[in-house]
Amino acid sequence: MRVVSEKPWPRSVFLVVGVLALVAIAWLYRSTAVWMTDRWFAPDSYYNHGWLVPLVALFLAHRALKRTTIEHRPRPILGLSLILLGGGIHLVSLLAQVHFTSGFSVLFIFLGLLLSVSGAALFRALLFPVLFLGFMIPIPLAAIADLSLSLKLIATRLGGNTLVALGTGATLDGPFIRFGDDKLIIGDACSGLRSLIALTAFAVLFSSISPVGWMKKTFLSLSSLPVAILANAGRIVFLGVVTFFFGSEAIQGLVHDVSGLLIYVLAFWILFMIERVLAKLPGKVRVADGEKVEERAGSLILGGLVRGRFSRSGATASVLILFGMGYVGLNIEGASSVPPQSPQAMASIPYHLSGAVGRDEPLSDRTYELLETRDVLFRQYESEALSSVNVCIVFSGDNRKTAHPPEVCYRASGLEVESKDEIILHPDGDAEEFGAYRIVVSGQGHRRCAIYWYVSGDHFGRDYMKQQAHLAWNSFRGGATGGAMVRISTAMHPTDDLLLITERLQEFGRELAPYLR
């Protein structure tokens, strides 16, 4: 890296400012950092690669600085604006208890520091390494649950139809591919979401070091989605062929694990082939510093937007602002919230519903750990004529994540989601109808059907994100941050009719809903 400046700062000053800025960011984002590391190292995490992303970003930054001439022309006003924008998003996220948006807000702060301390040249050089840090930030669990189920069904159809075309006599049945009396179970681990997340990060990294233009880089990055789906479908075809010839027991253990590794080998090979084809296509090139690289018009436009005069006060103001926002964040995190009303709500739920008598069932410590709260009502309703029905209501006081979708807990318990459909509930009385989800799960010799919905104040609905938005808005206004997830379920037997079971659960839901308002 060559540094050109009319008034260069001493190296010691840069070091002090850099250390202070990092300390301020660490203080400001302490709770977000804890959340991210918990998600990285959680069992069956989709972000086991998260801790590697900062290391890769450092490598990219070092590589960019070695190739770049840095001219110190700081733009403190624009830089401080980005810092204030990132800090504002973070503080609002703390109020609303949304770690996902808080994680991304730190990228604005990093970019603002680059503009405040050095200017446009350093901003351009390190823009991509900073944005690459976005791959370390886990997406919400609700999004993971929906994406995992969708990708699993897509991969099952692709793999299953290929097996049918190969003449194996396979038939598709939700997440199962049946071969006569035998079957291949497509679990959540086979959805391909984990490989998609990791492969997308690799594709973006690979495209950044590829000597092709920005349009080809974009195409190469976006190609990670179909490549991941096709590679996962290929794994299903491989496991299906093994099941067809040798039985489902043959794919357990080593065969299953090795096929998971082969997904990445196949996907990386396809990406390399795509990059080779793109490199052979015509494109405008220029010669810079003795290297053949394609022209990037975007950098010229960006340079014109961030011109400014050299100012040491920008760096000082940046550090002071970060420490100030850290102090505000400390007060937000320590602020008392409106106490949850879960004990009163639990007491209002009747023990007689839909002709059945309920009794409270104890929950294991493992269940409480999965639910992340002890404000739970778990009641089993029984009648002489019909199968028992379980009612589970998970209340969330000042911790909204306890109302996460049931699929998350089912998967953590070793069950697989077979199907997920939308239904409508019509509560007793004058209350408006609302939407709910019906899911069918199986595993460990059991099969269950469940309906569930979310509660936030007087709002009932199936949409997890909408419920979280209601709770976040209430939290921002200083109101009650509590909500609930309501799940009604029953066991399914091979001869049971899904429609009749759904009607039975809807009847329970209609009678239960008025007591939750």
C-alpha positions as a printed Julia matrix, in Angstrom:
517×3 Matrix{Float64}:
   0.0     0.0     0.0
   1.38    3.44   -0.94
   0.13    6.41    1.05
   0.02    9.88   -0.54
  -1.0    12.87    1.57
  -0.05   16.48    1.99
  -0.39   16.2     5.78
   0.09   12.57    6.77
  -0.7    11.51   10.31
   2.07    9.83   12.34
   1.72    6.06   12.5
   1.23    6.22   16.27
  -1.79    8.5    15.88
  -3.38    6.12   13.37
  -2.78    3.25   15.78
  -4.36    5.06   18.74
  -7.39    6.16   16.71
  -7.81    2.65   15.28
  -7.64    0.99   18.71
 -10.1     3.47   20.22
 -12.51    2.96   17.32
 -12.36   -0.84   17.7
 -12.89   -0.58   21.48
 -15.88    1.71   20.92
 -17.41   -0.66   18.35
 -16.85   -3.66   20.62
 -18.59   -1.83   23.48
 -21.45   -0.66   21.28
 -22.06   -4.13   19.78
 -21.34   -6.36   22.77
 -24.82   -7.91   22.92
 -24.94   -8.41   19.14
 -21.54  -10.13   19.23
 -22.77  -12.54   21.91
 -25.85  -13.33   19.79
 -23.74  -13.99   16.69
 -21.27  -16.3    18.44
 -24.16  -18.22   20.01
 -25.62  -18.79   16.55
 -22.24  -19.73   15.05
 -21.48  -22.45   17.56
 -25.01  -23.7    18.24
 -25.68  -27.41   17.52
 -26.8   -27.95   13.9
 -26.04  -24.31   13.11
 -26.31  -23.09    9.53
 -23.53  -20.59   10.24
 -20.64  -22.73   11.45
 -18.53  -20.82    8.92
 -19.37  -17.46   10.54
 -16.14  -17.15   12.51
 -14.13  -17.64    9.29
 -15.7   -14.67    7.52
 -13.76  -11.94    9.45
 -10.51  -13.79    8.71
 -11.33  -13.91    4.99
 -12.31  -10.23    5.09
  -8.91   -9.4     6.61
  -7.2   -11.31    3.79
  -9.25   -9.42    1.2
  -8.43   -6.11    2.87
  -4.7    -6.9     2.91
  -4.85   -7.94   -0.75
  -6.69   -4.73   -1.72
  -4.31   -2.44    0.18
  -1.24   -3.97   -1.44
  -2.64   -3.09   -4.88
  -3.98    0.38   -4.09
  -2.51    3.86   -3.87
  -4.15    5.58   -0.91
  -4.55    9.36   -0.99
  -5.66   10.87    2.31
  -8.58   13.16    1.51
 -11.09   12.45    4.32
 -14.75   13.28    3.96
 -15.78   13.73    7.62
 -19.35   14.9     6.96
 -20.27   11.92    4.81
 -18.33    9.56    7.08
 -20.01   10.81   10.25
 -23.39   10.56    8.49
 -22.79    6.85    7.83
 -21.66    6.34   11.43
 -24.78    8.05   12.74
 -26.95    6.01   10.35
 -25.38    2.73   11.48
 -25.53    3.7    15.13
 -29.15    4.8    14.8
 -30.13    1.46   13.22
 -28.29   -0.34   16.01
 -30.0     1.62   18.82
 -33.44    1.11   17.26
 -32.59   -2.59   16.91
 -31.73   -2.71   20.62
 -35.07   -1.14   21.47
 -36.89   -3.61   19.23
 -34.59   -6.53   20.25
 -33.77   -7.36   16.61
 -30.16   -8.61   16.46
 -30.25   -9.27   12.72
 -30.52   -5.61   11.71
 -28.12   -4.65   14.48
 -25.5    -6.92   12.94
 -25.75   -5.28    9.54
 -25.63   -1.77   11.0
 -21.97   -2.24   11.95
 -21.09   -2.29    8.24
 -22.25    1.34    7.94
 -20.04    2.26   10.88
 -16.97    0.59    9.37
 -17.52    2.4     6.06
 -18.12    5.69    7.84
 -14.83    5.32    9.72
 -12.96    4.76    6.45
 -14.36    7.99    5.01
 -13.78   10.0     8.19
 -10.21    8.86    8.81
  -8.81    8.53    5.28
 -11.29    9.24    2.51
 -12.49    8.03   -0.85
  -9.47    5.96   -1.88
  -9.44    3.79    1.25
 -13.24    3.59    1.13
 -13.12    2.19   -2.41
 -10.28   -0.19   -1.61
 -11.99   -1.73    1.43
 -15.63   -1.51    0.35
 -15.85   -5.15   -0.73
 -14.03   -6.63    2.33
 -16.38   -4.7     4.64
 -19.51   -5.79    2.76
 -18.25   -9.38    2.76
 -18.62   -9.31    6.56
 -22.36   -9.53    5.95
 -21.97  -13.29    5.43
 -21.12  -13.73    9.11
 -24.5   -12.34   10.25
 -27.09  -15.13   10.73
 -30.52  -14.65    9.21
 -33.55  -15.01   11.55
 -34.56  -18.52   12.61
 -38.02  -18.03   11.13
 -36.51  -17.36    7.71
 -34.26  -20.41    8.08
 -37.26  -22.6     8.93
 -39.22  -21.45    5.86
 -36.24  -21.58    3.48
 -35.2   -25.01    4.71
 -38.65  -26.49    4.11
 -38.98  -24.88    0.66
 -35.52  -25.99   -0.47
 -36.13  -29.5     0.87
 -39.31  -29.88   -1.17
 -37.62  -28.47   -4.31
 -34.65  -30.82   -3.94
 -36.99  -33.75   -3.28
 -38.96  -33.08   -6.46
 -35.82  -32.66   -8.58
 -34.11  -35.73   -7.15
 -37.3   -37.81   -7.12
 -38.22  -37.0   -10.72
 -34.68  -37.86  -11.8
 -34.94  -41.21  -10.02
 -38.26  -41.86  -11.74
 -36.65  -41.05  -15.1
 -33.86  -43.53  -14.3
 -36.45  -46.3   -14.05
 -36.18  -46.98  -10.32
 -39.96  -46.97   -9.83
 -39.66  -44.24   -7.18
 -42.78  -42.38   -5.99
 -42.84  -38.98   -4.27
 -44.66  -38.58   -0.97
 -43.88  -35.19    0.58
 -40.33  -35.39    1.98
 -40.22  -39.15    1.25
 -39.1   -40.96   -1.88
 -40.56  -44.47   -1.75
 -39.18  -47.58   -3.4
 -41.87  -50.19   -2.81
 -41.8   -50.98    0.91
 -38.58  -49.03    1.43
 -38.17  -45.25    1.47
 -35.59  -42.49    1.41
 -36.3   -39.77    3.98
 -35.25  -36.25    2.91
 -34.5   -34.59    6.26
 -33.83  -30.95    7.01
 -30.1   -31.62    6.83
 -30.7   -32.61    3.18
 -32.54  -29.37    2.34
 -29.34  -27.83    0.98
 -29.75  -24.58    2.91
 -26.49  -25.04    4.82
 -24.57  -25.65    1.6
 -26.4   -22.75   -0.1
 -25.36  -20.25    2.59
 -21.74  -21.41    2.56
 -21.6   -21.71   -1.23
 -22.99  -18.2    -1.74
 -20.21  -16.77    0.43
 -17.64  -18.78   -1.53
 -19.1   -17.7    -4.89
 -18.93  -14.04   -3.93
 -15.36  -14.5    -2.7
 -14.39  -16.41   -5.82
 -15.94  -13.81   -8.13
 -14.06  -11.01   -6.33
 -10.67  -12.49   -7.21
 -11.68  -13.6   -10.69
 -10.32  -11.38  -13.52
 -13.74  -10.76  -15.06
 -15.95   -7.68  -15.21
 -18.52   -6.67  -12.65
 -21.47   -8.03  -14.67
 -19.78  -11.42  -14.96
 -18.86  -11.3   -11.27
 -22.53  -10.68  -10.44
 -23.63  -13.57  -12.64
 -21.05  -15.87  -11.04
 -22.22  -14.9    -7.54
 -25.92  -15.38   -8.34
 -25.23  -18.75   -9.95
 -24.53  -20.14   -6.46
 -28.3   -20.55   -5.9
 -29.08  -22.94   -8.79
 -25.71  -24.65   -8.37
 -26.43  -25.42   -4.7
 -29.92  -26.73   -5.52
 -28.65  -28.92   -8.36
 -25.75  -30.26   -6.3
 -28.12  -31.15   -3.47
 -30.53  -32.81   -5.92
 -27.56  -34.8    -7.21
 -26.88  -36.01   -3.7
 -30.48  -37.15   -3.36
 -30.23  -39.04   -6.65
 -27.05  -40.75   -5.44
 -28.64  -41.75   -2.13
 -31.8   -42.84   -3.96
 -29.85  -45.14   -6.29
 -28.05  -46.69   -3.3
 -31.4   -47.16   -1.54
 -32.92  -48.76   -4.65
 -30.15  -51.35   -5.01
 -29.06  -51.94   -1.41
 -31.88  -50.66    0.85
 -32.18  -47.6     3.09
 -29.88  -49.1     5.74
 -26.96  -48.87    3.29
 -27.07  -45.04    3.21
 -26.63  -44.61    6.96
 -23.38  -43.48    8.51
 -20.36  -43.11    6.24
 -22.23  -43.11    2.91
 -24.57  -40.35    4.07
 -21.73  -38.2     5.47
 -19.44  -38.63    2.46
 -22.28  -37.7     0.1
 -22.69  -34.46    2.09
 -19.04  -33.58    1.45
 -19.41  -34.44   -2.24
 -22.05  -31.68   -2.52
 -19.34  -29.07   -2.0
 -16.89  -30.79   -4.35
 -19.51  -30.92   -7.11
 -20.71  -27.35   -6.48
 -17.17  -25.91   -6.44
 -16.34  -27.74   -9.68
 -19.46  -26.31  -11.37
 -18.55  -22.78  -10.22
 -15.0   -23.18  -11.55
 -16.41  -24.29  -14.91
 -18.8   -21.32  -15.02
 -15.92  -18.94  -14.26
 -13.79  -20.45  -17.05
 -16.62  -19.97  -19.55
 -17.18  -16.37  -18.42
 -13.46  -15.59  -18.69
 -13.47  -16.67  -22.35
 -16.37  -14.39  -23.25
 -15.42  -10.99  -24.76
 -15.14   -7.96  -22.48
 -13.45   -4.59  -22.24
 -10.05   -4.71  -20.55
  -7.4    -2.21  -19.56
  -3.85   -2.44  -18.28
  -3.19   -1.11  -14.77
  -0.01   -1.59  -12.73
   1.14   -4.21  -15.24
  -1.93   -6.4   -14.71
  -4.73   -7.19  -17.15
  -8.01   -6.33  -15.41
 -11.44   -5.34  -16.65
 -12.63   -1.75  -16.28
 -14.88   -0.94  -13.34
 -16.9     2.19  -14.08
 -18.55    2.03  -10.68
 -15.32    2.97   -8.9
 -15.05    6.16  -10.97
 -18.6     7.18  -10.06
 -18.04    6.38   -6.38
 -14.85    8.44   -6.33
 -16.78   11.51   -7.46
 -19.32   11.1    -4.68
 -16.94   10.97   -1.75
 -14.39   13.74   -2.42
 -13.48   15.94    0.53
 -10.78   17.83    2.4
  -8.34   16.32    4.87
  -9.64   16.63    8.45
  -8.29   15.01   11.59
 -11.35   16.16   13.53
 -13.47   13.64   11.59
 -11.65   10.69   13.1
 -11.82   12.16   16.61
 -15.53   12.93   16.25
 -16.15    9.38   14.96
 -14.63    7.8    18.07
 -16.51   10.16   20.42
 -19.81    9.43   18.66
 -19.24    5.67   18.91
 -18.55    5.88   22.64
 -21.6     8.13   23.08
 -23.86    5.67   21.28
 -22.34    2.85   23.34
 -23.4     4.67   26.5
 -26.93    5.15   25.13
 -27.05    1.48   24.17
 -26.01    0.49   27.68
 -28.97    2.4    29.08
 -31.34    0.88   26.54
 -30.24   -2.66   27.42
 -30.59   -1.96   31.11
 -33.95   -0.26   30.85
 -36.81   -2.04   32.57
 -39.51   -3.42   30.34
 -43.22   -3.85   30.98
 -43.62   -7.08   32.94
 -45.15   -9.93   30.97
 -48.68  -11.0    31.7
 -48.09  -14.71   31.16
 -49.19  -15.9    34.67
 -52.59  -14.2    34.3
 -52.93  -15.44   30.72
 -52.13  -19.02   31.79
 -54.76  -18.89   34.52
 -57.43  -17.82   32.02
 -57.11  -20.92   29.85
 -59.98  -23.32   30.73
 -59.5   -26.98   31.54
 -62.56  -27.95   29.49
 -62.36  -27.39   25.73
 -64.3   -29.0    22.87
 -65.73  -31.7    25.11
 -62.31  -32.73   26.46
 -60.79  -32.39   29.92
 -57.25  -31.03   30.26
 -54.43  -31.68   32.64
 -51.1   -29.86   32.85
 -48.09  -31.9    31.8
 -44.57  -31.36   33.18
 -41.84  -30.4    30.73
 -38.24  -31.53   30.77
 -35.32  -29.18   31.26
 -34.32  -29.91   27.65
 -37.71  -28.65   26.45
 -37.37  -25.46   28.47
 -33.9   -25.02   27.02
 -35.22  -25.33   23.47
 -38.07  -22.92   24.19
 -35.7   -20.47   25.97
 -38.34  -19.65   28.59
 -40.3   -21.24   31.44
 -43.44  -19.2    30.72
 -45.06  -22.15   28.99
 -48.48  -23.74   29.27
 -48.49  -27.37   28.14
 -51.83  -29.06   28.65
 -53.15  -32.38   27.37
 -56.89  -32.59   26.68
 -58.5   -36.05   26.61
 -61.94  -37.41   25.85
 -63.3   -40.93   25.68
 -64.24  -40.82   22.01
 -61.3   -38.97   20.43
 -57.52  -38.92   20.55
 -55.83  -36.6    23.02
 -54.98  -33.05   21.93
 -51.99  -31.1    23.23
 -52.2   -27.34   23.7
 -48.87  -25.55   24.02
 -48.69  -21.79   24.56
 -45.24  -20.22   24.73
 -45.36  -16.76   26.25
 -42.61  -14.23   25.63
 -42.21  -11.3    27.97
 -39.15   -9.18   27.2
 -37.58  -11.87   25.02
 -39.36  -12.05   21.67
 -37.32  -14.93   20.31
 -39.11  -17.39   22.59
 -42.07  -17.17   20.2
 -40.07  -18.64   17.32
 -41.82  -21.02   14.89
 -42.57  -24.56   16.17
 -40.56  -26.03   13.28
 -37.41  -24.82   15.02
 -38.19  -26.82   18.18
 -39.44  -29.86   16.26
 -36.2   -30.0    14.28
 -34.13  -29.57   17.42
 -36.02  -32.57   18.83
 -35.1   -34.73   15.83
 -38.43  -34.48   13.96
 -38.78  -33.61   10.28
 -41.4   -31.33    8.74
 -43.34  -33.19    6.03
 -45.7   -30.4     4.96
 -46.78  -26.88    5.85
 -50.1   -25.33    4.72
 -52.15  -22.21    5.44
 -55.56  -22.52    7.11
 -58.18  -20.1     8.47
 -59.65  -20.1    11.99
 -63.04  -18.59   12.88
 -63.06  -17.87   16.64
 -66.21  -18.17   18.69
 -68.0   -14.88   19.35
 -67.59  -11.66   17.37
 -63.83  -11.88   16.87
 -62.47  -11.69   13.33
 -61.11  -14.74   11.57
 -57.34  -15.11   11.36
 -54.77  -17.21    9.59
 -52.81  -20.13   11.02
 -50.41  -22.77    9.76
 -50.91  -26.53    9.68
 -47.79  -28.67    9.74
 -47.22  -32.42    9.73
 -44.02  -33.7    11.38
 -42.59  -37.18   11.77
 -39.6   -39.0    13.18
 -38.51  -41.41   15.91
 -41.53  -43.62   15.16
 -44.07  -40.82   15.63
 -46.17  -38.6    13.37
 -48.07  -35.5    14.48
 -50.32  -32.85   12.99
 -50.29  -29.36   14.49
 -51.81  -25.95   13.85
 -50.25  -22.8    15.23
 -50.48  -19.03   15.2
 -48.97  -16.0    16.93
 -50.39  -13.44   19.33
 -49.26   -9.86   19.91
 -51.81   -7.86   21.88
 -55.13   -8.18   20.07
 -53.43   -9.22   16.85
 -53.67  -12.9    15.85
 -52.04  -14.3    12.73
 -49.83  -16.91   11.1
 -47.09  -14.5    10.03
 -44.13  -14.69   12.41
 -42.47  -11.61   10.92
 -45.63   -9.53   11.24
 -45.99  -10.55   14.88
 -42.36   -9.62   15.5
 -42.98   -6.24   13.84
 -45.98   -5.64   16.15
 -43.91   -6.53   19.21
 -40.95   -4.43   18.02
 -43.21   -1.42   17.52
 -44.71   -1.88   20.99
 -41.21   -2.12   22.44
 -40.1     1.02   20.59
 -43.09    2.93   22.01
 -42.28    1.7    25.51
 -45.29   -0.6    25.67
 -45.63   -4.28   26.41
 -43.12   -6.42   24.55
 -44.83   -9.73   25.28
 -46.48  -12.06   22.83
 -47.22  -15.74   22.47
 -47.07  -18.69   20.11
 -50.07  -21.02   20.27
 -49.7   -24.61   19.04
 -52.41  -27.29   19.08
 -51.36  -30.78   18.05
 -52.38  -34.42   18.07
 -50.87  -37.75   17.11
 -51.49  -39.2    13.65
 -51.87  -42.84   12.74
 -51.44  -44.32    9.25
 -55.2   -44.69    8.81
 -56.11  -41.17   10.04
 -57.68  -38.67    7.65
 -55.7   -35.41    7.62
 -58.8   -33.32    6.88
 -60.73  -34.73    9.86
 -57.76  -34.19   12.16
 -57.43  -30.6    10.93
 -61.11  -29.94   11.67
 -60.65  -31.34   15.18
 -57.7   -29.02   15.84
 -59.55  -26.04   14.34
 -62.43  -26.67   16.72
 -60.03  -26.44   19.64
 -58.54  -23.27   18.17
 -61.95  -21.62   17.79
 -62.8   -22.2    21.45
 -59.34  -21.3    22.74
 -58.79  -18.02   20.84
 -61.2   -15.78   22.85
 -59.32  -16.59   26.09
 -56.09  -15.19   24.63
 -57.43  -11.68   23.97
